[in-house]
Amino acid sequence: MPQMPKRVKYRKSQRGKIRGNATRGNTVSYGDFGLQVTEAGWLSAEVIEAARVTAAQFVRGEGRLYIRVFPHKSITAIPAETRMGKGKGEPEYWAAVVKPGMVLFELSGLQEAAARECLARVSYKLPYRCRFVTRNS
Amino acid sequence: MADKVTLSTKAREKKGSRDAAQLRKKGFVPVVVYGHKETPEHLYAKTDEVSSIIRHRVRNLELETAGKKQPVLVQSVQYDFLNRDVIHVDFRRVYADERIHATVPIQVKGIARGTMTGGVLDHPLHSLHIDCLASAVPEAIIVKVDDLLLGQVIHVRELHLPEGVKALGDLDAVVVQVKSQSAEVIVTTPLVGEGAVEPEVITAKKKVEEEE
């Protein structure tokens, strides 16, 4: 099941703008290898879950996967063929706001070739360009 | 690197982020030198030379500014948002016989025997805080894990450190261990129960109270 917050202060949030690059969370901190996003945008909880499943199937107990993003933002939508007005739509899904440079996933306990293969498969699930990074790079 | 590396630098006329950005565009990196209770010096050096020093993990070097040389230590390095380009370096003035505190990376060498029998190599500590001579800061602490069996652990106190190097901090911290696969759990942030469709709204109760 996709992730979402347990409790929130408000059900709906404004869209906001994604300005600048990541100044935190842009290094490999827990594992040995990571997947760094180079574009900004929203990463839905479904996408994060799909990526997690892909990585978990590849790793299968040999290594350890760290997920560095969490979908904190509720995204609302209005049903199709609805007349204008009547207020803001209902929450449709949850998303994480990502900035260029953020490390989304990390792996440890794997050789570099295996980690590259695993994170390449994960990146196919993501809607943004990513790059493979290591702790020493 | 056996010989002492020398980095030629020039004094910065202006300080601040805008001038630093202009310097970077021209192919230079702003650097600063401080320590020994002397006035900090704001300098700049060629990007290629600085990047080469950082890439080769040179710790001790000499800074040459207007014909004057001073021994320094690389204190901290700042990278851009993608961790690719060096954007600023802090150098610290040191004497060769001075004892300093430094953080050095821990490198794991070899393939643990425990991993052949179904174990997973866990490497929770990636860097070590040490006390050593300024002239002899090790490039990295190497940990050989070839003989490590399933369930065995290497702590900080069991590390083979170079002569004159003392480990600081928690000596019982685990550096490397071989865990069984079954104990290995994929770490994710906790998921919400299946029954919950929407999260609890903290401010919802307040509205009810206001209506009353």
mmCIF file with all atom_site columns, N, CA and C in Angstrom, chain A residues 69-122:
data_model
loop_
_atom_site.group_PDB
_atom_site.id
_atom_site.type_symbol
_atom_site.label_atom_id
_atom_site.label_alt_id
_atom_site.label_comp_id
_atom_site.label_asym_id
_atom_site.label_entity_id
_atom_site.label_seq_id
_atom_site.pdbx_PDB_ins_code
_atom_site.Cartn_x
_atom_site.Cartn_y
_atom_site.Cartn_z
_atom_site.occupancy
_atom_site.B_iso_or_equiv
_atom_site.pdbx_formal_charge
_atom_site.auth_seq_id
_atom_site.auth_comp_id
_atom_site.auth_asym_id
_atom_site.auth_atom_id
_atom_site.pdbx_PDB_model_num
ATOM 1   N N  . VAL A 1 69  ? 12.697  9.542  0.787   1.00 0.00 ? 69  VAL A N  1
ATOM 2   C CA . VAL A 1 69  ? 11.619  10.515 0.555   1.00 0.00 ? 69  VAL A CA 1
ATOM 3   C C  . VAL A 1 69  ? 10.318  9.982  1.147   1.00 0.00 ? 69  VAL A C  1
ATOM 4   N N  . PHE A 1 70  ? 9.433   10.901 1.524   1.00 0.00 ? 70  PHE A N  1
ATOM 5   C CA . PHE A 1 70  ? 8.129   10.513 2.056   1.00 0.00 ? 70  PHE A CA 1
ATOM 6   C C  . PHE A 1 70  ? 7.070   11.458 1.477   1.00 0.00 ? 70  PHE A C  1
ATOM 7   N N  . PRO A 1 71  ? 5.920   10.913 1.064   1.00 0.00 ? 71  PRO A N  1
ATOM 8   C CA . PRO A 1 71  ? 4.887   11.783 0.481   1.00 0.00 ? 71  PRO A CA 1
ATOM 9   C C  . PRO A 1 71  ? 4.118   12.553 1.552   1.00 0.00 ? 71  PRO A C  1
ATOM 10  N N  . HIS A 1 72  ? 4.517   13.777 1.805   1.00 0.00 ? 72  HIS A N  1
ATOM 11  C CA . HIS A 1 72  ? 3.889   14.603 2.841   1.00 0.00 ? 72  HIS A CA 1
ATOM 12  C C  . HIS A 1 72  ? 2.772   15.480 2.276   1.00 0.00 ? 72  HIS A C  1
ATOM 13  N N  . LYS A 1 73  ? 2.759   15.647 0.964   1.00 0.00 ? 73  LYS A N  1
ATOM 14  C CA . LYS A 1 73  ? 1.868   16.657 0.364   1.00 0.00 ? 73  LYS A CA 1
ATOM 15  C C  . LYS A 1 73  ? 0.637   15.995 -0.239  1.00 0.00 ? 73  LYS A C  1
ATOM 16  N N  . SER A 1 74  ? -0.558  16.484 0.115   1.00 0.00 ? 74  SER A N  1
ATOM 17  C CA . SER A 1 74  ? -1.779  15.943 -0.502  1.00 0.00 ? 74  SER A CA 1
ATOM 18  C C  . SER A 1 74  ? -2.048  16.713 -1.786  1.00 0.00 ? 74  SER A C  1
ATOM 19  N N  . ILE A 1 75  ? -2.368  15.982 -2.835  1.00 0.00 ? 75  ILE A N  1
ATOM 20  C CA . ILE A 1 75  ? -2.645  16.595 -4.138  1.00 0.00 ? 75  ILE A CA 1
ATOM 21  C C  . ILE A 1 75  ? -4.138  16.423 -4.405  1.00 0.00 ? 75  ILE A C  1
ATOM 22  N N  . THR A 1 76  ? -4.808  17.537 -4.671  1.00 0.00 ? 76  THR A N  1
ATOM 23  C CA . THR A 1 76  ? -6.253  17.467 -4.897  1.00 0.00 ? 76  THR A CA 1
ATOM 24  C C  . THR A 1 76  ? -6.553  17.460 -6.388  1.00 0.00 ? 76  THR A C  1
ATOM 25  N N  . ALA A 1 77  ? -7.751  16.983 -6.726  1.00 0.00 ? 77  ALA A N  1
ATOM 26  C CA . ALA A 1 77  ? -8.177  16.973 -8.125  1.00 0.00 ? 77  ALA A CA 1
ATOM 27  C C  . ALA A 1 77  ? -9.693  17.147 -8.184  1.00 0.00 ? 77  ALA A C  1
ATOM 28  N N  . ILE A 1 78  ? -10.160 17.724 -9.274  1.00 0.00 ? 78  ILE A N  1
ATOM 29  C CA . ILE A 1 78  ? -11.608 17.905 -9.487  1.00 0.00 ? 78  ILE A CA 1
ATOM 30  C C  . ILE A 1 78  ? -12.056 16.881 -10.514 1.00 0.00 ? 78  ILE A C  1
ATOM 31  N N  . PRO A 1 79  ? -13.198 16.201 -10.300 1.00 0.00 ? 79  PRO A N  1
ATOM 32  C CA . PRO A 1 79  ? -13.650 15.192 -11.267 1.00 0.00 ? 79  PRO A CA 1
ATOM 33  C C  . PRO A 1 79  ? -13.880 15.793 -12.652 1.00 0.00 ? 79  PRO A C  1
ATOM 34  N N  . ALA A 1 80  ? -13.833 14.949 -13.663 1.00 0.00 ? 80  ALA A N  1
ATOM 35  C CA . ALA A 1 80  ? -14.048 15.397 -15.033 1.00 0.00 ? 80  ALA A CA 1
ATOM 36  C C  . ALA A 1 80  ? -15.498 15.860 -15.210 1.00 0.00 ? 80  ALA A C  1
ATOM 37  N N  . GLU A 1 81  ? -15.699 16.762 -16.143 1.00 0.00 ? 81  GLU A N  1
ATOM 38  C CA . GLU A 1 81  ? -17.023 17.285 -16.498 1.00 0.00 ? 81  GLU A CA 1
ATOM 39  C C  . GLU A 1 81  ? -17.726 17.936 -15.307 1.00 0.00 ? 81  GLU A C  1
ATOM 40  N N  . THR A 1 82  ? -16.944 18.632 -14.497 1.00 0.00 ? 82  THR A N  1
ATOM 41  C CA . THR A 1 82  ? -17.507 19.360 -13.360 1.00 0.00 ? 82  THR A CA 1
ATOM 42  C C  . THR A 1 82  ? -17.552 20.839 -13.714 1.00 0.00 ? 82  THR A C  1
ATOM 43  N N  . ARG A 1 83  ? -18.621 21.503 -13.320 1.00 0.00 ? 83  ARG A N  1
ATOM 44  C CA . ARG A 1 83  ? -18.736 22.943 -13.619 1.00 0.00 ? 83  ARG A CA 1
ATOM 45  C C  . ARG A 1 83  ? -17.737 23.729 -12.778 1.00 0.00 ? 83  ARG A C  1
ATOM 46  N N  . MET A 1 84  ? -17.426 24.927 -13.228 1.00 0.00 ? 84  MET A N  1
ATOM 47  C CA . MET A 1 84  ? -16.468 25.772 -12.525 1.00 0.00 ? 84  MET A CA 1
ATOM 48  C C  . MET A 1 84  ? -16.993 26.124 -11.137 1.00 0.00 ? 84  MET A C  1
ATOM 49  N N  . GLY A 1 85  ? -16.079 26.398 -10.238 1.00 0.00 ? 85  GLY A N  1
ATOM 50  C CA . GLY A 1 85  ? -16.477 26.817 -8.904  1.00 0.00 ? 85  GLY A CA 1
ATOM 51  C C  . GLY A 1 85  ? -16.635 25.652 -7.952  1.00 0.00 ? 85  GLY A C  1
ATOM 52  N N  . LYS A 1 86  ? -17.401 25.875 -6.910  1.00 0.00 ? 86  LYS A N  1
ATOM 53  C CA . LYS A 1 86  ? -17.706 24.878 -5.863  1.00 0.00 ? 86  LYS A CA 1
ATOM 54  C C  . LYS A 1 86  ? -16.463 24.485 -5.059  1.00 0.00 ? 86  LYS A C  1
ATOM 55  N N  . GLY A 1 87  ? -15.466 25.331 -5.102  1.00 0.00 ? 87  GLY A N  1
ATOM 56  C CA . GLY A 1 87  ? -14.313 25.125 -4.204  1.00 0.00 ? 87  GLY A CA 1
ATOM 57  C C  . GLY A 1 87  ? -13.274 24.149 -4.698  1.00 0.00 ? 87  GLY A C  1
ATOM 58  N N  . LYS A 1 88  ? -12.301 23.963 -3.815  1.00 0.00 ? 88  LYS A N  1
ATOM 59  C CA . LYS A 1 88  ? -11.155 23.119 -4.147  1.00 0.00 ? 88  LYS A CA 1
ATOM 60  C C  . LYS A 1 88  ? -11.558 21.650 -4.169  1.00 0.00 ? 88  LYS A C  1
ATOM 61  N N  . GLY A 1 89  ? -10.895 20.891 -5.009  1.00 0.00 ? 89  GLY A N  1
ATOM 62  C CA . GLY A 1 89  ? -11.217 19.473 -5.146  1.00 0.00 ? 89  GLY A CA 1
ATOM 63  C C  . GLY A 1 89  ? -10.829 18.661 -3.929  1.00 0.00 ? 89  GLY A C  1
ATOM 64  N N  . GLU A 1 90  ? -11.084 17.388 -4.005  1.00 0.00 ? 90  GLU A N  1
ATOM 65  C CA . GLU A 1 90  ? -10.781 16.479 -2.888  1.00 0.00 ? 90  GLU A CA 1
ATOM 66  C C  . GLU A 1 90  ? -9.386  15.887 -3.074  1.00 0.00 ? 90  GLU A C  1
ATOM 67  N N  . PRO A 1 91  ? -8.722  15.528 -1.945  1.00 0.00 ? 91  PRO A N  1
ATOM 68  C CA . PRO A 1 91  ? -7.399  14.898 -2.077  1.00 0.00 ? 91  PRO A CA 1
ATOM 69  C C  . PRO A 1 91  ? -7.455  13.634 -2.922  1.00 0.00 ? 91  PRO A C  1
ATOM 70  N N  . GLU A 1 92  ? -6.575  13.575 -3.925  1.00 0.00 ? 92  GLU A N  1
ATOM 71  C CA . GLU A 1 92  ? -6.562  12.462 -4.869  1.00 0.00 ? 92  GLU A CA 1
ATOM 72  C C  . GLU A 1 92  ? -5.432  11.480 -4.535  1.00 0.00 ? 92  GLU A C  1
ATOM 73  N N  . TYR A 1 93  ? -4.277  12.041 -4.234  1.00 0.00 ? 93  TYR A N  1
ATOM 74  C CA . TYR A 1 93  ? -3.141  11.195 -3.876  1.00 0.00 ? 93  TYR A CA 1
ATOM 75  C C  . TYR A 1 93  ? -2.146  11.996 -3.047  1.00 0.00 ? 93  TYR A C  1
ATOM 76  N N  . TRP A 1 94  ? -1.112  11.316 -2.573  1.00 0.00 ? 94  TRP A N  1
ATOM 77  C CA . TRP A 1 94  ? -0.077  11.956 -1.763  1.00 0.00 ? 94  TRP A CA 1
ATOM 78  C C  . TRP A 1 94  ? 1.227   11.951 -2.552  1.00 0.00 ? 94  TRP A C  1
ATOM 79  N N  . ALA A 1 95  ? 1.992   13.016 -2.380  1.00 0.00 ? 95  ALA A N  1
ATOM 80  C CA . ALA A 1 95  ? 3.227   13.110 -3.159  1.00 0.00 ? 95  ALA A CA 1
ATOM 81  C C  . ALA A 1 95  ? 4.357   13.707 -2.328  1.00 0.00 ? 95  ALA A C  1
ATOM 82  N N  . ALA A 1 96  ? 5.574   13.362 -2.735  1.00 0.00 ? 96  ALA A N  1
ATOM 83  C CA . ALA A 1 96  ? 6.768   13.964 -2.136  1.00 0.00 ? 96  ALA A CA 1
ATOM 84  C C  . ALA A 1 96  ? 7.276   15.037 -3.083  1.00 0.00 ? 96  ALA A C  1
ATOM 85  N N  . VAL A 1 97  ? 7.656   16.169 -2.530  1.00 0.00 ? 97  VAL A N  1
ATOM 86  C CA . VAL A 1 97  ? 8.218   17.246 -3.354  1.00 0.00 ? 97  VAL A CA 1
ATOM 87  C C  . VAL A 1 97  ? 9.717   16.989 -3.479  1.00 0.00 ? 97  VAL A C  1
ATOM 88  N N  . VAL A 1 98  ? 10.195  16.826 -4.700  1.00 0.00 ? 98  VAL A N  1
ATOM 89  C CA . VAL A 1 98  ? 11.634  16.566 -4.880  1.00 0.00 ? 98  VAL A CA 1
ATOM 90  C C  . VAL A 1 98  ? 12.295  17.716 -5.639  1.00 0.00 ? 98  VAL A C  1
ATOM 91  N N  . LYS A 1 99  ? 13.501  17.996 -5.222  1.00 0.00 ? 99  LYS A N  1
ATOM 92  C CA . LYS A 1 99  ? 14.295  19.057 -5.851  1.00 0.00 ? 99  LYS A CA 1
ATOM 93  C C  . LYS A 1 99  ? 15.517  18.425 -6.500  1.00 0.00 ? 99  LYS A C  1
ATOM 94  N N  . PRO A 1 100 ? 16.086  19.054 -7.535  1.00 0.00 ? 100 PRO A N  1
ATOM 95  C CA . PRO A 1 100 ? 17.280  18.484 -8.163  1.00 0.00 ? 100 PRO A CA 1
ATOM 96  C C  . PRO A 1 100 ? 18.397  18.281 -7.140  1.00 0.00 ? 100 PRO A C  1
ATOM 97  N N  . GLY A 1 101 ? 18.969  17.087 -7.150  1.00 0.00 ? 101 GLY A N  1
ATOM 98  C CA . GLY A 1 101 ? 20.063  16.774 -6.236  1.00 0.00 ? 101 GLY A CA 1
ATOM 99  C C  . GLY A 1 101 ? 19.662  15.850 -5.105  1.00 0.00 ? 101 GLY A C  1
ATOM 100 N N  . MET A 1 102 ? 18.359  15.692 -4.869  1.00 0.00 ? 102 MET A N  1
ATOM 101 C CA . MET A 1 102 ? 17.930  14.840 -3.743  1.00 0.00 ? 102 MET A CA 1
ATOM 102 C C  . MET A 1 102 ? 18.245  13.377 -4.025  1.00 0.00 ? 102 MET A C  1
ATOM 103 N N  . VAL A 1 103 ? 18.722  12.689 -3.001  1.00 0.00 ? 103 VAL A N  1
ATOM 104 C CA . VAL A 1 103 ? 18.966  11.254 -3.120  1.00 0.00 ? 103 VAL A CA 1
ATOM 105 C C  . VAL A 1 103 ? 17.693  10.545 -2.662  1.00 0.00 ? 103 VAL A C  1
ATOM 106 N N  . LEU A 1 104 ? 17.051  9.855  -3.589  1.00 0.00 ? 104 LEU A N  1
ATOM 107 C CA . LEU A 1 104 ? 15.739  9.265  -3.310  1.00 0.00 ? 104 LEU A CA 1
ATOM 108 C C  . LEU A 1 104 ? 15.856  7.904  -2.639  1.00 0.00 ? 104 LEU A C  1
ATOM 109 N N  . PHE A 1 105 ? 16.761  7.076  -3.169  1.00 0.00 ? 105 PHE A N  1
ATOM 110 C CA . PHE A 1 105 ? 16.923  5.717  -2.649  1.00 0.00 ? 105 PHE A CA 1
ATOM 111 C C  . PHE A 1 105 ? 18.401  5.440  -2.424  1.00 0.00 ? 105 PHE A C  1
ATOM 112 N N  . GLU A 1 106 ? 18.672  4.607  -1.423  1.00 0.00 ? 106 GLU A N  1
ATOM 113 C CA . GLU A 1 106 ? 20.058  4.199  -1.174  1.00 0.00 ? 106 GLU A CA 1
ATOM 114 C C  . GLU A 1 106 ? 20.113  2.695  -0.975  1.00 0.00 ? 106 GLU A C  1
ATOM 115 N N  . LEU A 1 107 ? 21.253  2.131  -1.312  1.00 0.00 ? 107 LEU A N  1
ATOM 116 C CA . LEU A 1 107 ? 21.452  0.681  -1.177  1.00 0.00 ? 107 LEU A CA 1
ATOM 117 C C  . LEU A 1 107 ? 22.752  0.417  -0.446  1.00 0.00 ? 107 LEU A C  1
ATOM 118 N N  . SER A 1 108 ? 22.763  -0.646 0.336   1.00 0.00 ? 108 SER A N  1
ATOM 119 C CA . SER A 1 108 ? 24.022  -1.088 0.940   1.00 0.00 ? 108 SER A CA 1
ATOM 120 C C  . SER A 1 108 ? 24.046  -2.609 0.930   1.00 0.00 ? 108 SER A C  1
ATOM 121 N N  . GLY A 1 109 ? 25.224  -3.161 1.105   1.00 0.00 ? 109 GLY A N  1
ATOM 122 C CA . GLY A 1 109 ? 25.359  -4.622 1.162   1.00 0.00 ? 109 GLY A CA 1
ATOM 123 C C  . GLY A 1 109 ? 25.380  -5.285 -0.201  1.00 0.00 ? 109 GLY A C  1
ATOM 124 N N  . LEU A 1 110 ? 25.530  -4.493 -1.274  1.00 0.00 ? 110 LEU A N  1
ATOM 125 C CA . LEU A 1 110 ? 25.591  -5.047 -2.627  1.00 0.00 ? 110 LEU A CA 1
ATOM 126 C C  . LEU A 1 110 ? 26.891  -4.603 -3.296  1.00 0.00 ? 110 LEU A C  1
ATOM 127 N N  . GLN A 1 111 ? 27.337  -5.380 -4.268  1.00 0.00 ? 111 GLN A N  1
ATOM 128 C CA . GLN A 1 111 ? 28.471  -4.957 -5.082  1.00 0.00 ? 111 GLN A CA 1
ATOM 129 C C  . GLN A 1 111 ? 27.990  -3.841 -6.017  1.00 0.00 ? 111 GLN A C  1
ATOM 130 N N  . GLU A 1 112 ? 28.949  -3.040 -6.511  1.00 0.00 ? 112 GLU A N  1
ATOM 131 C CA . GLU A 1 112 ? 28.544  -1.864 -7.303  1.00 0.00 ? 112 GLU A CA 1
ATOM 132 C C  . GLU A 1 112 ? 27.758  -2.245 -8.565  1.00 0.00 ? 112 GLU A C  1
ATOM 133 N N  . ALA A 1 113 ? 28.177  -3.329 -9.226  1.00 0.00 ? 113 ALA A N  1
ATOM 134 C CA . ALA A 1 113 ? 27.493  -3.724 -10.465 1.00 0.00 ? 113 ALA A CA 1
ATOM 135 C C  . ALA A 1 113 ? 26.032  -4.075 -10.183 1.00 0.00 ? 113 ALA A C  1
ATOM 136 N N  . ALA A 1 114 ? 25.814  -4.808 -9.095  1.00 0.00 ? 114 ALA A N  1
ATOM 137 C CA . ALA A 1 114 ? 24.443  -5.192 -8.725  1.00 0.00 ? 114 ALA A CA 1
ATOM 138 C C  . ALA A 1 114 ? 23.631  -3.968 -8.318  1.00 0.00 ? 114 ALA A C  1
ATOM 139 N N  . ALA A 1 115 ? 24.276  -3.062 -7.591  1.00 0.00 ? 115 ALA A N  1
ATOM 140 C CA . ALA A 1 115 ? 23.573  -1.845 -7.154  1.00 0.00 ? 115 ALA A CA 1
ATOM 141 C C  . ALA A 1 115 ? 23.184  -0.986 -8.358  1.00 0.00 ? 115 ALA A C  1
ATOM 142 N N  . ARG A 1 116 ? 24.079  -0.907 -9.337  1.00 0.00 ? 116 ARG A N  1
ATOM 143 C CA . ARG A 1 116 ? 23.788  -0.148 -10.566 1.00 0.00 ? 116 ARG A CA 1
ATOM 144 C C  . ARG A 1 116 ? 22.575  -0.738 -11.276 1.00 0.00 ? 116 ARG A C  1
ATOM 145 N N  . GLU A 1 117 ? 22.567  -2.049 -11.401 1.00 0.00 ? 117 GLU A N  1
ATOM 146 C CA . GLU A 1 117 ? 21.468  -2.753 -12.072 1.00 0.00 ? 117 GLU A CA 1
ATOM 147 C C  . GLU A 1 117 ? 20.151  -2.508 -11.320 1.00 0.00 ? 117 GLU A C  1
ATOM 148 N N  . CYS A 1 118 ? 20.220  -2.626 -10.009 1.00 0.00 ? 118 CYS A N  1
ATOM 149 C CA . CYS A 1 118 ? 19.017  -2.457 -9.189  1.00 0.00 ? 118 CYS A CA 1
ATOM 150 C C  . CYS A 1 118 ? 18.470  -1.033 -9.315  1.00 0.00 ? 118 CYS A C  1
ATOM 151 N N  . LEU A 1 119 ? 19.341  -0.046 -9.183  1.00 0.00 ? 119 LEU A N  1
ATOM 152 C CA . LEU A 1 119 ? 18.870  1.343  -9.226  1.00 0.00 ? 119 LEU A CA 1
ATOM 153 C C  . LEU A 1 119 ? 18.476  1.772  -10.640 1.00 0.00 ? 119 LEU A C  1
ATOM 154 N N  . ALA A 1 120 ? 19.036  1.107  -11.651 1.00 0.00 ? 120 ALA A N  1
ATOM 155 C CA . ALA A 1 120 ? 18.592  1.378  -13.026 1.00 0.00 ? 120 ALA A CA 1
ATOM 156 C C  . ALA A 1 120 ? 17.146  0.919  -13.192 1.00 0.00 ? 120 ALA A C  1
ATOM 157 N N  . ARG A 1 121 ? 16.847  -0.246 -12.630 1.00 0.00 ? 121 ARG A N  1
ATOM 158 C CA . ARG A 1 121 ? 15.455  -0.738 -12.694 1.00 0.00 ? 121 ARG A CA 1
ATOM 159 C C  . ARG A 1 121 ? 14.519  0.192  -11.940 1.00 0.00 ? 121 ARG A C  1
ATOM 160 N N  . VAL A 1 122 ? 14.991  0.694  -10.796 1.00 0.00 ? 122 VAL A N  1
ATOM 161 C CA . VAL A 1 122 ? 14.176  1.620  -10.004 1.00 0.00 ? 122 VAL A CA 1
ATOM 162 C C  . VAL A 1 122 ? 13.921  2.898  -10.800 1.00 0.00 ? 122 VAL A C  1
#
